Coordinates of C-alpha atoms and ligand atoms in Angstrom, one line a residue:
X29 CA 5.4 -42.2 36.5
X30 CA 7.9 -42.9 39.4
X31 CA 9.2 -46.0 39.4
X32 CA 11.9 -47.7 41.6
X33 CA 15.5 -49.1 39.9
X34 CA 17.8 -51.3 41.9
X35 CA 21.6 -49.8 41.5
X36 CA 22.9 -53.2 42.3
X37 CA 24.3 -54.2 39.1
X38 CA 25.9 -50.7 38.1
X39 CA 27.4 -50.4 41.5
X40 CA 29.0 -54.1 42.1
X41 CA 30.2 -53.5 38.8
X42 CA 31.7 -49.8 39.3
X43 CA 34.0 -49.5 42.2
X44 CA 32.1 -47.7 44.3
X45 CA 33.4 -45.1 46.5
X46 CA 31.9 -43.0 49.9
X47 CA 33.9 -39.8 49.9
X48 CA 37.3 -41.4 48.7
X49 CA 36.7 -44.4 51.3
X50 CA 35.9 -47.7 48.7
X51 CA 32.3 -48.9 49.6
X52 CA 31.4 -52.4 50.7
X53 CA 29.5 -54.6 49.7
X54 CA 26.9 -54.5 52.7
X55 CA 27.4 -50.7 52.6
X56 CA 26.3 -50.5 49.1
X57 CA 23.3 -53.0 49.9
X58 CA 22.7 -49.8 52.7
X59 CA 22.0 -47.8 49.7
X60 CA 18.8 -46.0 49.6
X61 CA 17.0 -47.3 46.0
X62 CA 17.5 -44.5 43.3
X63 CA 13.6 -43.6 42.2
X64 CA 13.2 -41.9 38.6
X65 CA 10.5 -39.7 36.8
X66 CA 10.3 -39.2 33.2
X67 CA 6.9 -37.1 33.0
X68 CA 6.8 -33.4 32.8
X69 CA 3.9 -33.5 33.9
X70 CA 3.8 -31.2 37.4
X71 CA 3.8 -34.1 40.3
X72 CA 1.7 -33.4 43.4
X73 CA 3.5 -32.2 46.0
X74 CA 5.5 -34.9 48.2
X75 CA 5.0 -35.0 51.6
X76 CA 6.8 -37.3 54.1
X77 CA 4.8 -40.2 55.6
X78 CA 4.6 -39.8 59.3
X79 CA 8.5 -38.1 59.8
X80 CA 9.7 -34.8 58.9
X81 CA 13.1 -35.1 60.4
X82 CA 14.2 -32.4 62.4
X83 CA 11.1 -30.0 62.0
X84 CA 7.8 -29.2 62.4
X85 CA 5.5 -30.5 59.4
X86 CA 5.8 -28.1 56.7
X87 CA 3.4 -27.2 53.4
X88 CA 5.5 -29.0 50.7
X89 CA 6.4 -27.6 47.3
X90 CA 5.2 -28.2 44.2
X91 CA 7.9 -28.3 41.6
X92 CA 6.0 -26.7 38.1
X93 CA 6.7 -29.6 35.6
X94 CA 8.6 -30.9 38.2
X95 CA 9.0 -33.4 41.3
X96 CA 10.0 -33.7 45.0
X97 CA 12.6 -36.4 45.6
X98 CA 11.5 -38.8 48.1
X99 CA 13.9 -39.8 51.3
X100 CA 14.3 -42.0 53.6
X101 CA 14.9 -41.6 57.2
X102 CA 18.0 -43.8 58.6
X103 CA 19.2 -43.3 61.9
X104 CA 18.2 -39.7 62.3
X105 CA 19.7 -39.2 58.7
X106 CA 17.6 -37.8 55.4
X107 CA 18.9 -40.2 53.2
X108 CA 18.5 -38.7 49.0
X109 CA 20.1 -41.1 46.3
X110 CA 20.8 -38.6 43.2
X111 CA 21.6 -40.4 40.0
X112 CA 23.1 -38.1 37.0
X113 CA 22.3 -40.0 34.0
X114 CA 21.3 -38.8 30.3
X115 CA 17.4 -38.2 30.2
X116 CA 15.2 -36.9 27.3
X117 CA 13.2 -34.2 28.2
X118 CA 9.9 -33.3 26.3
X119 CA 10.1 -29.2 26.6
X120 CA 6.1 -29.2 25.0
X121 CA 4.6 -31.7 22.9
X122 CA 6.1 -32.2 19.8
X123 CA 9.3 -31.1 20.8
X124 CA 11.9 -33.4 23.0
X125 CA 15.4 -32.5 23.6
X126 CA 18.2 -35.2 24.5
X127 CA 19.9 -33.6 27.9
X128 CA 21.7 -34.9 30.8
X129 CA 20.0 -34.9 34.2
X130 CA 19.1 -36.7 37.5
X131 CA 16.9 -39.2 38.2
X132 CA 15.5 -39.4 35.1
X133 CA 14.1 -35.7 34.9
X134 CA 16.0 -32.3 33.8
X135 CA 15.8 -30.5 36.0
X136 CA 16.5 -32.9 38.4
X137 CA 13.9 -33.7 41.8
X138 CA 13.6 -31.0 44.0
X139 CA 15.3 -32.0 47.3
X140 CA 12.7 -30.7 50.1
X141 CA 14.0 -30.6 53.9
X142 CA 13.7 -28.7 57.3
X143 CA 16.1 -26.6 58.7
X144 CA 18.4 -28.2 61.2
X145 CA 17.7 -31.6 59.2
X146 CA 21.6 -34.2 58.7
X147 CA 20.8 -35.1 55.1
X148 CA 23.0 -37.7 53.1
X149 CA 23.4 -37.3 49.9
X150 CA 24.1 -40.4 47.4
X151 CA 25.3 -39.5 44.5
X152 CA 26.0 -41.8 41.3
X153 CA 27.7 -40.8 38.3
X154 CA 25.8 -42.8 35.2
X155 CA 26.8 -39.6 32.9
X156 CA 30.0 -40.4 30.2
X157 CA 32.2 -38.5 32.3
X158 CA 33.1 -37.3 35.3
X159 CA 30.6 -35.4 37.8
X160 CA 30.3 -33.6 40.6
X161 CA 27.0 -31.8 42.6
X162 CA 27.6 -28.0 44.2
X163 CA 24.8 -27.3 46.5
X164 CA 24.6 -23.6 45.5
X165 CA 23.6 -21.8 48.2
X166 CA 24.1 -24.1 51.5
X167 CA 26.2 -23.4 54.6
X168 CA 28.4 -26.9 55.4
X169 CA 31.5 -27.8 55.6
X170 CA 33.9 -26.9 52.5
X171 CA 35.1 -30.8 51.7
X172 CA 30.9 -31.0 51.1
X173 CA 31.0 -28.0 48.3
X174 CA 31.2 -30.3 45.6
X175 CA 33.8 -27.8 43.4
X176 CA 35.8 -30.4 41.8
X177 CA 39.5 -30.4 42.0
X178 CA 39.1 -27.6 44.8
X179 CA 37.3 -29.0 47.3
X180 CA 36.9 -33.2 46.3
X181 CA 38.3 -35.3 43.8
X182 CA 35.8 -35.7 40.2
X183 CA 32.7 -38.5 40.6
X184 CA 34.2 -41.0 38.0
X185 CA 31.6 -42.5 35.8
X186 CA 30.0 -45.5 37.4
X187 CA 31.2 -44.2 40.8
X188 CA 29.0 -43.0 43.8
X189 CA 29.8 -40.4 46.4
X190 CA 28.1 -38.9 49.3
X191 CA 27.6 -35.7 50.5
X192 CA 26.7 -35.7 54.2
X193 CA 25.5 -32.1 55.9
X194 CA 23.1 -30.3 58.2
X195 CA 20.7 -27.6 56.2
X196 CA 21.6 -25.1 58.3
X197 CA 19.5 -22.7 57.2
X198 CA 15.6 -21.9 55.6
X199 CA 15.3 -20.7 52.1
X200 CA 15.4 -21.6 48.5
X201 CA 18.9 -23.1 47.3
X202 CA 20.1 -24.6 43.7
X203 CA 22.5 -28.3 43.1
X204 CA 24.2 -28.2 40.1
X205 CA 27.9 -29.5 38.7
X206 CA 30.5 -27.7 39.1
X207 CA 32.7 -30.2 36.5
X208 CA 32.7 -29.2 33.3
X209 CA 30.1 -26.8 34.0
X210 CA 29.8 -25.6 30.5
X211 CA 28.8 -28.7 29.3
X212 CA 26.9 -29.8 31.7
X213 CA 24.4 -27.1 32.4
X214 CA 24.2 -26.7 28.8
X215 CA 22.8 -30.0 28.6
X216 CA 20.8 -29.5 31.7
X217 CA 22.4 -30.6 34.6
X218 CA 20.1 -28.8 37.7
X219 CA 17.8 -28.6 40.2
X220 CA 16.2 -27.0 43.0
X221 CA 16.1 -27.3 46.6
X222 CA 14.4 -25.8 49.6
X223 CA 14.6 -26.0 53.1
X224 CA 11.7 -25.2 55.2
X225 CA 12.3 -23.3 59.0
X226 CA 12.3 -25.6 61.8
X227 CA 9.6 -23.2 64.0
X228 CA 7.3 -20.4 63.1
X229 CA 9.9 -18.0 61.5
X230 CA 9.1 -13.9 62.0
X231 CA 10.0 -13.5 58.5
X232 CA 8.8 -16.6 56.7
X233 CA 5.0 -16.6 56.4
X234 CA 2.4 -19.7 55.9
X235 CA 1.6 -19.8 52.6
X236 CA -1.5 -21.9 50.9
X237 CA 0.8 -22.9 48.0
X238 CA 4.4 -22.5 47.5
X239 CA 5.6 -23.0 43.4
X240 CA 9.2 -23.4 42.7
X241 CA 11.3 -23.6 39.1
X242 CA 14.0 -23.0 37.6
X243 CA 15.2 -20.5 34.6
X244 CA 17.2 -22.6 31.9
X245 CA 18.2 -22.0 28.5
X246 CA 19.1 -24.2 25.6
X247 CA 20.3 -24.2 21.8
X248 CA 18.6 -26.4 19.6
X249 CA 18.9 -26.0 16.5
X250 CA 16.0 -26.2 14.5
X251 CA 15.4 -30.2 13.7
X252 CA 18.2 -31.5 16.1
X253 CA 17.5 -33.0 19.2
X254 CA 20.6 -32.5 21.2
X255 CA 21.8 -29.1 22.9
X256 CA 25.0 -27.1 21.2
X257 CA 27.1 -26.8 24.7
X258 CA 29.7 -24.1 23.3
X259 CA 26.6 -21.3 23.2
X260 CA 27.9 -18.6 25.2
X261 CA 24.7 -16.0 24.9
X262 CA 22.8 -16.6 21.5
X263 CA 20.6 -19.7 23.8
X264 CA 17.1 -20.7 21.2
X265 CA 14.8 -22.1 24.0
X266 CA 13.9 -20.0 26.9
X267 CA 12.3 -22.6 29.3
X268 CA 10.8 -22.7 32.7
X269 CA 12.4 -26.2 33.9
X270 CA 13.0 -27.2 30.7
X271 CA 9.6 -26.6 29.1
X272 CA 8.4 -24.5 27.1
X273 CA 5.0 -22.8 27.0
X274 CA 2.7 -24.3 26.4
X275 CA 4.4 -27.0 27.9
X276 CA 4.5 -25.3 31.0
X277 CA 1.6 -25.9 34.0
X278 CA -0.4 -23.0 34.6
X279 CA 0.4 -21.8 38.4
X280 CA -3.4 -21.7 39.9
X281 CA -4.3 -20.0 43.7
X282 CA -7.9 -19.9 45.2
X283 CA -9.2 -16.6 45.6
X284 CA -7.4 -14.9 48.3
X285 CA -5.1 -17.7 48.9
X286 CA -1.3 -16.7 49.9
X287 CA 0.5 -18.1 47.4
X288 CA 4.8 -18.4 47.3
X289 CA 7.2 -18.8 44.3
X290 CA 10.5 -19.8 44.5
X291 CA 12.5 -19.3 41.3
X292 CA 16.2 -19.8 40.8
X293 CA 18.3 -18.3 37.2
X294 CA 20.6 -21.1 35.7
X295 CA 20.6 -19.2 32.7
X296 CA 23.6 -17.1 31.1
X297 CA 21.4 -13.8 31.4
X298 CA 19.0 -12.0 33.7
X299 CA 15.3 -12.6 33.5
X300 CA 13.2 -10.1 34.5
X301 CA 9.8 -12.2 35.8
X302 CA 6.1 -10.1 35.6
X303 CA 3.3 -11.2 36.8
X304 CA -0.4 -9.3 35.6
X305 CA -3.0 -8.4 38.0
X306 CA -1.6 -8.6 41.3
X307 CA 1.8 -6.9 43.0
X308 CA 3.8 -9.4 44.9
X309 CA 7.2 -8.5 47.4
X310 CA 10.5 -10.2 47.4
X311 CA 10.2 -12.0 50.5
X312 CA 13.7 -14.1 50.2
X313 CA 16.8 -13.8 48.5
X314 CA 20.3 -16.1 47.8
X315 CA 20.9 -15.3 51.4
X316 CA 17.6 -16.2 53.2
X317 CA 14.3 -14.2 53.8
X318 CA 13.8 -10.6 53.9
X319 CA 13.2 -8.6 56.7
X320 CA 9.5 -7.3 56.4
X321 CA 10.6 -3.7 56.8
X322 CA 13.0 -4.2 53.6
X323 CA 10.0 -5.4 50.7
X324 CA 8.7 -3.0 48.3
X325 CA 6.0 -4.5 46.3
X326 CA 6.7 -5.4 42.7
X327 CA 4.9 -6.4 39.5
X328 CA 8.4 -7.4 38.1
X329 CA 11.8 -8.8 39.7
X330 CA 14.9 -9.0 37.9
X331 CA 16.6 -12.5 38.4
X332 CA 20.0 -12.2 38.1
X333 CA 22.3 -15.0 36.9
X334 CA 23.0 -17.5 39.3
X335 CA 20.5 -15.9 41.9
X336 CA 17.3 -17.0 43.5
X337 CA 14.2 -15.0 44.6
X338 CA 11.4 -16.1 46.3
X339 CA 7.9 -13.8 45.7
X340 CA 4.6 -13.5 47.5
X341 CA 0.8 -12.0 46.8
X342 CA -2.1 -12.5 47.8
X343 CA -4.3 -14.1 44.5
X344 CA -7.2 -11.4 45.3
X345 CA -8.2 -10.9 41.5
X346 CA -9.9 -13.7 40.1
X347 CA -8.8 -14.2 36.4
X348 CA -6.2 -15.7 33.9
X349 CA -3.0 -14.0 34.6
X350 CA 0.0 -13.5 32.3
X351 CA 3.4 -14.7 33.7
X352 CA 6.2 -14.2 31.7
X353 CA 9.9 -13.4 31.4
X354 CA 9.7 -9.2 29.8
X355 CA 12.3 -9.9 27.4
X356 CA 10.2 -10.3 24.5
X357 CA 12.5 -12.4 22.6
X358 CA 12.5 -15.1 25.7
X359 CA 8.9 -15.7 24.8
X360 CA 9.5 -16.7 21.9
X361 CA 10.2 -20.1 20.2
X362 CA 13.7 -21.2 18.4
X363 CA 11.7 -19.5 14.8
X364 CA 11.7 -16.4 16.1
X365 CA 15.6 -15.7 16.3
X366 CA 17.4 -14.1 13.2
X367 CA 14.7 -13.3 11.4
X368 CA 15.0 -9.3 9.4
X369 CA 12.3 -6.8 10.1
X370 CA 10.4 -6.8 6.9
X371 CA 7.8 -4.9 8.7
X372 CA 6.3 -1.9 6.2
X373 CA 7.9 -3.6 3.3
X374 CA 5.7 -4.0 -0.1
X375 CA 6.2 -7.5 -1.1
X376 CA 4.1 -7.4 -4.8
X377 CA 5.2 -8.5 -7.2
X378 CA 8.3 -9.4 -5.5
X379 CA 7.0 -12.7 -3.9
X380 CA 5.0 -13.8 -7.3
X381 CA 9.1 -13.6 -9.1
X382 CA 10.4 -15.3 -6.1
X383 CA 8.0 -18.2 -6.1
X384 CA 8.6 -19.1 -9.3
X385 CA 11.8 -20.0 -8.4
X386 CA 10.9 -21.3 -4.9
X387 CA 7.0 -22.8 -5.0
X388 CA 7.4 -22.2 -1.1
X389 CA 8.5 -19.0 -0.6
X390 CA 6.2 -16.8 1.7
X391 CA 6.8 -13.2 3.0
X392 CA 7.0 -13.2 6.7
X393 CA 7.4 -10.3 9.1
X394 CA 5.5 -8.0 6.2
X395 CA 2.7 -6.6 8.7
X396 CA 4.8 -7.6 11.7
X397 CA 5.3 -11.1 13.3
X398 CA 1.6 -11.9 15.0
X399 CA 0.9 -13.9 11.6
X400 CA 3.6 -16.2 12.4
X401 CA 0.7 -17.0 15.4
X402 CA -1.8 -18.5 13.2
X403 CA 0.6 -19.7 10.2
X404 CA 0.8 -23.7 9.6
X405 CA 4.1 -23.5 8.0
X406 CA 6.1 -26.6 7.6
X407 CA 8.9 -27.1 10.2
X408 CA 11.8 -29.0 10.6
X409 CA 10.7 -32.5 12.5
X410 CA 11.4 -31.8 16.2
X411 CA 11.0 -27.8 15.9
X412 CA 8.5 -25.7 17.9
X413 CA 7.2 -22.8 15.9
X414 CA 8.1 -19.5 16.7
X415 CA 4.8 -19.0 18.2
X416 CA 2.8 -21.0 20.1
X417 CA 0.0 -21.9 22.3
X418 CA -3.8 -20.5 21.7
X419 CA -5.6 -19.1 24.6
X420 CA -9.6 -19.0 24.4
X421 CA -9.4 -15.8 22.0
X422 CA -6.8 -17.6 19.7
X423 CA -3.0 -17.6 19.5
X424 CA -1.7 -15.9 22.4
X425 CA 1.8 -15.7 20.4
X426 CA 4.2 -16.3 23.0
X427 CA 6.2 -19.3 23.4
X428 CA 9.1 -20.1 25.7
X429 CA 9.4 -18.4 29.1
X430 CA 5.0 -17.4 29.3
X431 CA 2.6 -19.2 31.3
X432 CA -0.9 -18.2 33.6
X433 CA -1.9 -17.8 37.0
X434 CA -5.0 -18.9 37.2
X435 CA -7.1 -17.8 40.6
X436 CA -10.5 -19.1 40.9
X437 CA -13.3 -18.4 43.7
X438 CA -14.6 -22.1 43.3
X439 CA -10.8 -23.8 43.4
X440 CA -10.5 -26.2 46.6
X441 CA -7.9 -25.8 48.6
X442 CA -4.6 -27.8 47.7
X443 CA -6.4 -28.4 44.2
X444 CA -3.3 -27.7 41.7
X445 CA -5.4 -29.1 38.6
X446 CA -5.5 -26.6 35.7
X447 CA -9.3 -25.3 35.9
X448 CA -9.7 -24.1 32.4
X449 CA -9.9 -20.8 30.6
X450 CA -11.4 -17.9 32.8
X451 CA -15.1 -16.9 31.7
X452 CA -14.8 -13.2 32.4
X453 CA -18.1 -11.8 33.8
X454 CA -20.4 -9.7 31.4
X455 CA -19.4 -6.4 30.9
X456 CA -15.8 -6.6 32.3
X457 CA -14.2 -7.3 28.8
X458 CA -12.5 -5.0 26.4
X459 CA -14.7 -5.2 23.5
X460 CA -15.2 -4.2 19.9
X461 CA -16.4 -0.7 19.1
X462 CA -19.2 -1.0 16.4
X463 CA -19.2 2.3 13.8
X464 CA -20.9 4.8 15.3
X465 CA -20.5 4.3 18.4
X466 CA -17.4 6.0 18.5
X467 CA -17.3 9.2 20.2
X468 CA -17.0 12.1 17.7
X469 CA -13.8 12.8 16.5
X470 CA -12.2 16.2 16.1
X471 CA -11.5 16.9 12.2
X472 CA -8.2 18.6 13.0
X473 CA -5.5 17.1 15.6
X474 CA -3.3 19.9 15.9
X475 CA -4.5 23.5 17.4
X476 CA -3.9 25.9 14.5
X477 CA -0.6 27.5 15.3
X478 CA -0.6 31.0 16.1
X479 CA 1.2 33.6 13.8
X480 CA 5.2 34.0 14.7
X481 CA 4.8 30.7 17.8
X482 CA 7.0 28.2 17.6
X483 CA 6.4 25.3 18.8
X484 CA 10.5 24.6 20.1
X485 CA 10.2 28.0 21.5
X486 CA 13.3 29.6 19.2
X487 CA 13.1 31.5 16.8
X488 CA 10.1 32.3 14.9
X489 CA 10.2 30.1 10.8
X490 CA 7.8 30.8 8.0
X491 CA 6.1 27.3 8.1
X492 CA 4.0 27.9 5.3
X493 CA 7.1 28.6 3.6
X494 CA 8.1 25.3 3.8
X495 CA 6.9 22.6 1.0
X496 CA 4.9 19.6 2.8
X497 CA 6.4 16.4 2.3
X498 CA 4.6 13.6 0.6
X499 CA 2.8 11.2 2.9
X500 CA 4.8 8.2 2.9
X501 CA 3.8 5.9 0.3
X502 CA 2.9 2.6 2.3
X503 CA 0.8 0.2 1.6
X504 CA -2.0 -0.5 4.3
X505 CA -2.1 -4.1 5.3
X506 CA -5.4 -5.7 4.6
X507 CA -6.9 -9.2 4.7
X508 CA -5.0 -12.4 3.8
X509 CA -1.1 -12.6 3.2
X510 CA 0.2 -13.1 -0.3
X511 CA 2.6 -16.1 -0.8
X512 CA 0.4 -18.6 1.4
X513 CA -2.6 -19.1 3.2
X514 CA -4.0 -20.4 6.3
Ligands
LIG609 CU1 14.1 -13.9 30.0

């Protein structure tokens, strides 16, 4: 729930500074209040009572498992008051990770403005060491970049500085550090930003509902509850701002609705994002919105590292929709990594040996890896299973970067509440073939081969010349597992 802190104490006590110039005491009274979130939970969106600044009013965002930072309007001026501050993060429940953030959330508030808006940026370093916030994307002026050492001197713990610039232009942007980046996006240090055209823009369209998130990616080992920050690719938690499915809120449109979403990669590798049962078009980029003559629809984009896409489609099919990252191994949970393929592999009489000198020893990965769907197997405290999350049909065994889109004919408009598992309509599911009813099947599979063809088209061999090789001698999988049961 939000909640309002008063800075006072931390900031008399600190020696405040406003871009190198020492603060006050009555300036630092002029500070806007900090306000914090700790829920996951995805916050209705935020909308501005009464002023939007520079623009027209706008159709706010709504962060998945995220928030909209509230401002304040001073003297023409957005006024934001960013604090980065350790937070810990519930990625789904059961599992919470220790990270550094803002405001009380990783990923930090979304910051929501209009094109052509002055916004002040108060920033207050609460993190052990220094800090700084690189609005990845913007156009303003370079002593505003926030690259420490290049263009400003390092936040200081218990200092405060501010940024002070106009959004110059519409589209979906990223703030992150750029001190110790490593570290610091490692432990989660992000979060999203948009700015919203000041007019009707020819290449921005209304939308009914505009998402946003990020891409992040942490290791954790299994039982620990704080990040490794040297990971330079081998990541364990593929999360959509920092959750996890099924942590992560379904994305839900009315039927026919226009629906937006923003996503932005802080990740050390691409992710290519699919969508089932609709094609969408990249309608903005890094750079700003797409000419309409330059889209070519899509059921997957490819989000590159450090890059930011924004996607529309009309939500014209009415249904549960998959959502995912397509690399298979991002939709999986911390379990899943490192693990042999024991597929086709006869475990008798092996596992009975083995468990006498482990009791717990089970086979896994024998018949492939969907068991691991169903299996109660005991984890480390703290540890997601490798699969996770059970649709109406049972385990949909995907974890990490996997959510739905949920469209609905009877959903009101602006009603982001999670309706419930889609009831298809009679006749319009894949079912189960009884015996029987199977269309006739041919006896042989092959044509008999003519004398002297060959299939490659060379020269003609003696095939029944040639001895037949054994069948392979695998066991077919049947019923229950041996080693455990569920
Ligand atoms: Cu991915």
């Amino acid at each position: 729930m939000e909640r309002r802190h008063f800075l006072t104490q931390t900031l008399v006590g600190g020696a405040a500074a406003l871009a190198g110039v020492r603060v006050t005491s009555p300036a630092l009274a002029a500070l806007p209040d900090p306000v914090s979130r700790t829920d996951a939970s995805t916050a209705a969106a935020w909308t501005p009572p009464g002023v939007t600044g520079a623009g027209r009013p706008y159709r706010p965002v709504v962060t998945l498992n995220g928030w909209t930072l509230p401002f304040r309007m001073k003297d023409g001026v957005k006024e934001f008051h960013l604090v980065a501050e350790p937070v810990v993060r519930e990625f789904a429940p059961g599992f919470s990770v220790n990270l550094w953030g803002y405001n009380g959330s990783s990923p930090g508030p979304t910051i929501e403005v209009v094109e052509g808006d002055r916004v002040r940026l108060y920033v207050t370093n609460r993190l052990p060491e220094h800090t700084t916030v690189h609005w990845h994307g913007q156009r303003l002026p370079n002593g505003m970049d926030g690259v420490g050492g290049l263009n400003q001197p390092q936040i200081p713990p218990g200092q405060t500085y501010v940024y002070e610039f106009v959004a110059r232009r519409p589209g979906t942007f990223m703030y992150h550090p750029h001190a110790d980046e490593m570290v610091q996006m490692a432990m989660g240090m992000m979060g999203f930003w948009v700015t919203h055209p000041k007019e009707r823009h020819p290449w921005i369209a209304d939308v009914a509902r505009d998402y946003c998130f990020l891409l992040n990616a942490f290791d954790v080992t299994p039982g620990a509850r704080t990040p490794n920050v040297n990971t330079m690719l081998d990541f364990n938690i593929w999360a959509w701002n920092s959750r996890v499915f099924p942590g992560i809120d379904p994305l839900v449109a009315r039927l026919g609705e226009r629906v937006r979403v923003r996503i932005g990669n802080l990740t050390m590798t691409n992710h290519p994002i699919h969508i089932h049962g609709i094609e969408f078009e990249v309608t903005g980029t890094d750079g700003g919105p797409v000419r309409p003559e330059a889209r070519w629809p899509e059921v997957t984009v490819d989000i590159a590292v450090g890059q930011m896409r924004q996607i529309e489609f009309i939500a014209d099919e009415e249904g549960d929709w998959a959502m995912h990252c397509h690399k298979s191994h991002h939709t999986m949970g911390p379990m899943g990594h490192g693990i042999p393929n024991l597929i086709g592999l006869d475990h008798r009489g092996l596992v009975h040996r083995l468990q006498r000198l482990v009791p717990d020893y089970m086979v896994m990965g024998e018949r492939g890896m969907a068991d691991m769907g169903v299996m109660e197997m005991p984890l480390p405290d703290n540890t997601l299973p490798m699969m996770t999350g059970s649709g109406p049909y049972g385990p949909i065994e995907m974890g990490g970067m996997f959510t739905t889109l949920k469209v609905r004919r009877d959903l009101a408009p602006g009603d982001y509440r999670d309706p419930g598992w889609y009831r298809q309509p009679p006749g319009t599911q894949a079912r189960p073939l009884s015996v029987g009813q199977a269309p006739a099947a041919a006896d042989e599979t092959m044509p008999p081969a003519r004398p002297g063809a060959s299939p490659s088209g060379s020269a003609p061999s003696a095939p029944h010349s040639q001895p037949v090789p054994a069948p392979f001698d695998a066991r077919k999988p049947h019923g229950g597992h041996h080693g455990h049961s569920h």
